[in-house]
Structure formats: C-alpha cells, structure tokens
XYZ file of C-alpha atoms in Angstrom:
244
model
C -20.877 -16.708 33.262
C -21.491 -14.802 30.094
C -19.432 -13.216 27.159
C -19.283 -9.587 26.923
C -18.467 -8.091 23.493
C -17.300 -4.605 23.872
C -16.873 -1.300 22.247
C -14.066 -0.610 20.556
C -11.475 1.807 21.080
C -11.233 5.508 19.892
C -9.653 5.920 16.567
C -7.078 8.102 18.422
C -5.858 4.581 19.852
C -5.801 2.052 16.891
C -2.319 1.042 15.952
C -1.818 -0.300 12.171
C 0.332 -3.312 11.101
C 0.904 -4.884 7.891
C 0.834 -8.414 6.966
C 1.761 -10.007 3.325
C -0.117 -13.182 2.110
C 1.471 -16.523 1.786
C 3.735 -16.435 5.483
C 2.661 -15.980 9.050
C 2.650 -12.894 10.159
C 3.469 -12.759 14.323
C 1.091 -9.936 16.162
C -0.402 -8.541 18.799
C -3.833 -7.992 19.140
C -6.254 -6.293 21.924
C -7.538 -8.423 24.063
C -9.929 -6.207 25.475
C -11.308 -3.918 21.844
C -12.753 -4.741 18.656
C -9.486 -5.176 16.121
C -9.982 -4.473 12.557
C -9.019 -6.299 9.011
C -8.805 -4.409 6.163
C -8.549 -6.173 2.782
C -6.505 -3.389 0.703
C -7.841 -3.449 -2.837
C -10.447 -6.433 -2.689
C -12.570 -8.161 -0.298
C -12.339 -10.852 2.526
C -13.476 -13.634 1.188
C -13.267 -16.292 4.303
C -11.413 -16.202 8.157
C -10.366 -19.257 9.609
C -10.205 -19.648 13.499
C -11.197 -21.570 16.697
C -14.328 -20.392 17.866
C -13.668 -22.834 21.346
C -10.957 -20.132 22.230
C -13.393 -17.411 22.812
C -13.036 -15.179 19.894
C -15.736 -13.546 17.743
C -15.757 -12.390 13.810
C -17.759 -10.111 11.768
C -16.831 -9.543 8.636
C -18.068 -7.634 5.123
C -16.756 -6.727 2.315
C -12.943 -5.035 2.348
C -13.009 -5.395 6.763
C -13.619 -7.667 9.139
C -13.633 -7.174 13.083
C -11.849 -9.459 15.250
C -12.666 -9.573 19.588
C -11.353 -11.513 22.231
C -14.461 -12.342 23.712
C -13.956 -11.529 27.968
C -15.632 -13.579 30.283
C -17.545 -12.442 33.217
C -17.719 -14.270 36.668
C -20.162 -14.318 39.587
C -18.637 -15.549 42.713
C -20.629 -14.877 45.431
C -21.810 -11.227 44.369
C -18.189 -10.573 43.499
C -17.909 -10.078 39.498
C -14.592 -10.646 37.833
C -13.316 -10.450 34.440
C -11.263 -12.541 32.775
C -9.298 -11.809 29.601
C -8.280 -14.138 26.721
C -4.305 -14.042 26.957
C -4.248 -17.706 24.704
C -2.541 -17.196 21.060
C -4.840 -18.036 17.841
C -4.247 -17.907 14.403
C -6.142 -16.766 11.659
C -6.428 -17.373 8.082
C -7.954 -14.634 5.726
C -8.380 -14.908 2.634
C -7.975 -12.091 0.999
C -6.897 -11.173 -2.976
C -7.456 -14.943 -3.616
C -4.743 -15.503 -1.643
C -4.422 -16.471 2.588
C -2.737 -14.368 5.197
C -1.801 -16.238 8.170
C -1.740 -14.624 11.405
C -0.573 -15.588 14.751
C -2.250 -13.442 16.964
C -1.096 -13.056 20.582
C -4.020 -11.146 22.693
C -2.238 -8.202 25.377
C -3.441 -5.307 26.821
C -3.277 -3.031 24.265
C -5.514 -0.429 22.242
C -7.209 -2.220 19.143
C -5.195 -2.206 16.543
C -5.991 -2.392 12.141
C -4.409 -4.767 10.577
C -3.993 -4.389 6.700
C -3.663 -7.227 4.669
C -1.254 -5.824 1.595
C -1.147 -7.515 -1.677
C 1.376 -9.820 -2.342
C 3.932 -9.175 -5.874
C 2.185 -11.957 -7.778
C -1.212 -10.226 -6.664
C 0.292 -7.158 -7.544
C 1.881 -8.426 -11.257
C -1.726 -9.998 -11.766
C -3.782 -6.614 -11.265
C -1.032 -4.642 -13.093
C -1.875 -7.610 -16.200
C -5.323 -6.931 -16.132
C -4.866 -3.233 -15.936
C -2.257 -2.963 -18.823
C -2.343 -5.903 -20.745
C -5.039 -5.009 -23.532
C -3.047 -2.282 -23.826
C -0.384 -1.805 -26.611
C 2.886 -0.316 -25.449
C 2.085 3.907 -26.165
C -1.135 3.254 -24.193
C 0.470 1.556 -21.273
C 2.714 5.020 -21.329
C -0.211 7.396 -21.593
C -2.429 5.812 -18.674
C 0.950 5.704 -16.524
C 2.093 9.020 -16.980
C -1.988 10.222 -16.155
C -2.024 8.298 -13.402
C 1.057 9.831 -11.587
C 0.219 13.643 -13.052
C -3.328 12.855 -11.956
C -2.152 11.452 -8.588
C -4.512 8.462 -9.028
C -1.531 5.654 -8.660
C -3.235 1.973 -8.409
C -2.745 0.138 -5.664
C -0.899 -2.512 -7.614
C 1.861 -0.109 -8.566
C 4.822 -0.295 -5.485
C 6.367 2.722 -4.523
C 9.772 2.910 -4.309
C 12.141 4.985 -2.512
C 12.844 8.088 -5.405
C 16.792 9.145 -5.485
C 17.740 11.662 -3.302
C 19.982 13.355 -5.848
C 19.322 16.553 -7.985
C 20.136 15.643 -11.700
C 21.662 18.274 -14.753
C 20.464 17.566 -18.026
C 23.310 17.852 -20.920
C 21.143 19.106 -23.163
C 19.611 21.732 -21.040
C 22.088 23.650 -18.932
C 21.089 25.300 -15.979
C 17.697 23.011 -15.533
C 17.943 21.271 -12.275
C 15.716 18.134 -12.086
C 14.652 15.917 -8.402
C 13.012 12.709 -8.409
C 9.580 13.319 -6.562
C 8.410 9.777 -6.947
C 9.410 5.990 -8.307
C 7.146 3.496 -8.970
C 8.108 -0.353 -10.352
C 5.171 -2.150 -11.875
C 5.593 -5.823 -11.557
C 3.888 -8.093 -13.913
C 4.947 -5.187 -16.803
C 8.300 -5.156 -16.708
C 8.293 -1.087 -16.043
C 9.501 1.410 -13.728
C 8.209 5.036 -14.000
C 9.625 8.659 -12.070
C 7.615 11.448 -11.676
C 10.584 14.450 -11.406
C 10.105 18.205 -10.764
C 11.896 20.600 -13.403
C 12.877 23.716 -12.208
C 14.813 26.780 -13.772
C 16.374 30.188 -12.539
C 15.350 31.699 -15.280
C 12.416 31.272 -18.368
C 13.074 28.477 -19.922
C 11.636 26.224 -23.121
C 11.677 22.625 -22.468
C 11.671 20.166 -25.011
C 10.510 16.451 -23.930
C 13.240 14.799 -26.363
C 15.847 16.677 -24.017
C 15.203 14.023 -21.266
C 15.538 10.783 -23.213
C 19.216 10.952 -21.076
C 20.745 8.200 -18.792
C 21.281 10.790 -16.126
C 16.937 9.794 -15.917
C 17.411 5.929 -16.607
C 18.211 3.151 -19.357
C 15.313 1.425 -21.388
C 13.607 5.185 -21.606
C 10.786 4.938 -24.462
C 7.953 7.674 -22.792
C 8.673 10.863 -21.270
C 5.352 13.348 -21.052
C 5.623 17.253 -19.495
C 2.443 18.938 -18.228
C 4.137 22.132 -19.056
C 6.580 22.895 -22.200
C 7.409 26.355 -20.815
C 8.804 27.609 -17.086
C 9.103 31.519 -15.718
C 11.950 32.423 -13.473
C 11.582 29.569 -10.249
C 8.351 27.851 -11.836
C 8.278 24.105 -11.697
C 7.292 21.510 -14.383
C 5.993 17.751 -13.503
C 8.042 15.464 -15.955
C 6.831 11.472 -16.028
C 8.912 9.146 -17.351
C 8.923 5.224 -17.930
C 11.260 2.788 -18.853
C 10.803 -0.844 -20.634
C 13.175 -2.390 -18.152
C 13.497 -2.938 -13.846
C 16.462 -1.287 -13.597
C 16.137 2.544 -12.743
C-alpha cells in the first residue's frame, strides 16, 4: 500500500472559486490533482486539517497546494486505486483572518481557490493606504490610480450605471460611467467616466461638480481639458459620502 501524489492538471482544466473569510465556504475539490490556494493580496500564514484523512499540503507565501492523497493496492498482482471521496475542512489563515472550507473531494479537474479579502480587511488596507493622507491627497492618489489603471486590491468594484449622462452646463457632451469603485474604511466612492463630444469642445473640470455625477462631490480631475470631433476624455471623480 503506498500514497501516490500526482501531477496536477493542465491549466486549461483548473476551475476558480471564491471564498470570503470569517464563514464556511462549501466546495468541491479534485480528488485526483493538485488544487491550489491563492492568498489575494497577502500571504498564508497557517492551514488547518486532518492529516489521518489522507490529504497533503504545501504551502509558501501567497499559495498553497492542496491533494487528496490516492492509495494504491496490491492484491494478488492486481493493482487498484482508491480515491479519497471523505469531506475535510480546512482553515487558512489568510489576511490575519481564517477562511473555512468544507471541501468535498469528486472527480473533477483541480480547481484554484482564491481566498478574497473580507470588508474589514478591505477598510483596514484602504486605512493604511489613505489615512496619513489629508483629504486633497486621498483625491490625487485615487484619481492616479484609476487614470493609471493601478486600482488596489482593497478598493471593490462596483457595478458602473448603465446610463449615458448630459451635463447642464455643457450641452451636447455625452458622459458613460466606465467604472465605480467604493472604498470602505474611507467613507468614498469614486467613477472613472468617458467624455465624449460631436464636435471640438473645451471642458472645464468645475462643469462636472453636477448631481447628474453624484452628491458629496469634492474632486473631479480630467486627463484632457480639450476634445476634437469624436475624441474621448477620462474624467475621475470622488465623493466624501457611500451613496453614488
């Protein structure tokens, strides 16, 4: 009798699932391939389990590996395998906080498993990242990080509006949400919108302090003051308050 620890499945095959911290999450897991952890935006610190139900763990850094160890048998010259199908549970701890997993073990390609922070993980990072900050800095690095497309991890996207928005002040400028963003922990929300125009057009960012964009408005930052006929302009802005 001996345990084999295989390869594991082709990239082509790995299914992803996400699992929050703080309440079991129920999943499947294969019981034949080499599942993998992956700690978003920290390490794995610790995994709990039962050794005694044939299960093996690796882990460094951001990932760990997780396989259902399969048992070979020898009965006279005939060799079998036999294929954890038991339930375990895991703890990970992750983000300094513990994701529970029930794990039941099936036939099924390995699958990733992402352990995604929690909103008083998220409202803790989002402290440390804008806290020392006083309020027109918080706007700056906000509005770089959406025109720079370098959004933190800690930031949750939300689902941008769907509809296209007039501007009083500037007739004939259409306006689309492109992105949302609510950073917990800060009491903000930010929009990145795309400004476009039929014509040239001069934009002025005062023009956009409008509720037709939000309440609780106190930053709004262009990467481009002036548009030719069907050009588009990125327009950032963020709000004090939750409410959008």
């Amino acid at each position: 009798m001996s345990g084999a620890l295989l390869c594991a499945a082709g990239p082509a095959l790995a299914q992803s699932i996400a699992a929050l911290p703080d309440q079991t999450s129920r999943i499947r897991l294969s019981n034949r391939d080499v599942n993998h952890v992956i700690c978003v935006g920290g390490e794995i610190e610790d995994v709990k389990f039962s050794a005694e139900k044939g299960i093996a763990v690796e882990r460094g850094g951001s990932d760990a590996w997780i396989k259902f160890l399969v048992t070979e048998l020898d009965e006279a010259g005939m060799k079998t395998r036999s294929f954890v199908t038991a339930p375990a549970e895991f703890y990970v701890a992750c983000n300094n906080a513990i994701y529970p997993l029930y794990a039941e073990p099936s036939d099924i390609p390995a699958q990733t498993v992402t352990l995604v922070p929690g909103g008083a993980q998220r409202a803790r990072s989002n402290e440390a990242l804008l806290g020392p900050l006083v309020e027109e800095e918080r706007a700056v690095s906000i509005a770089l990080a959406l025109l720079q497309d370098r959004v933190p991890g800690s930031f949750t996207e939300v689902a941008p509006g769907l509809a296209r928005l007039a501007i009083a002040d500037l007739p004939g400028i259409e306006v689309r949400e492109r992105r949302r963003l609510a950073i917990e922990g800060a009491g903000l929300t930010a929009s990145e919108y795309i400004v476009t125009s039929p014509v040239a057009a001069t934009l002025d960012e005062r023009a956009f302090l409008d509720t037709a964009l939000g309440t609780e408005i106190f930053a709004v930052t262009l990467d481009r003051l002036t548009l030719a006929p069907g050009e588009a302009a990125r327009l950032v802005v963020v709000r004090r308050s939750t409410g959008l």
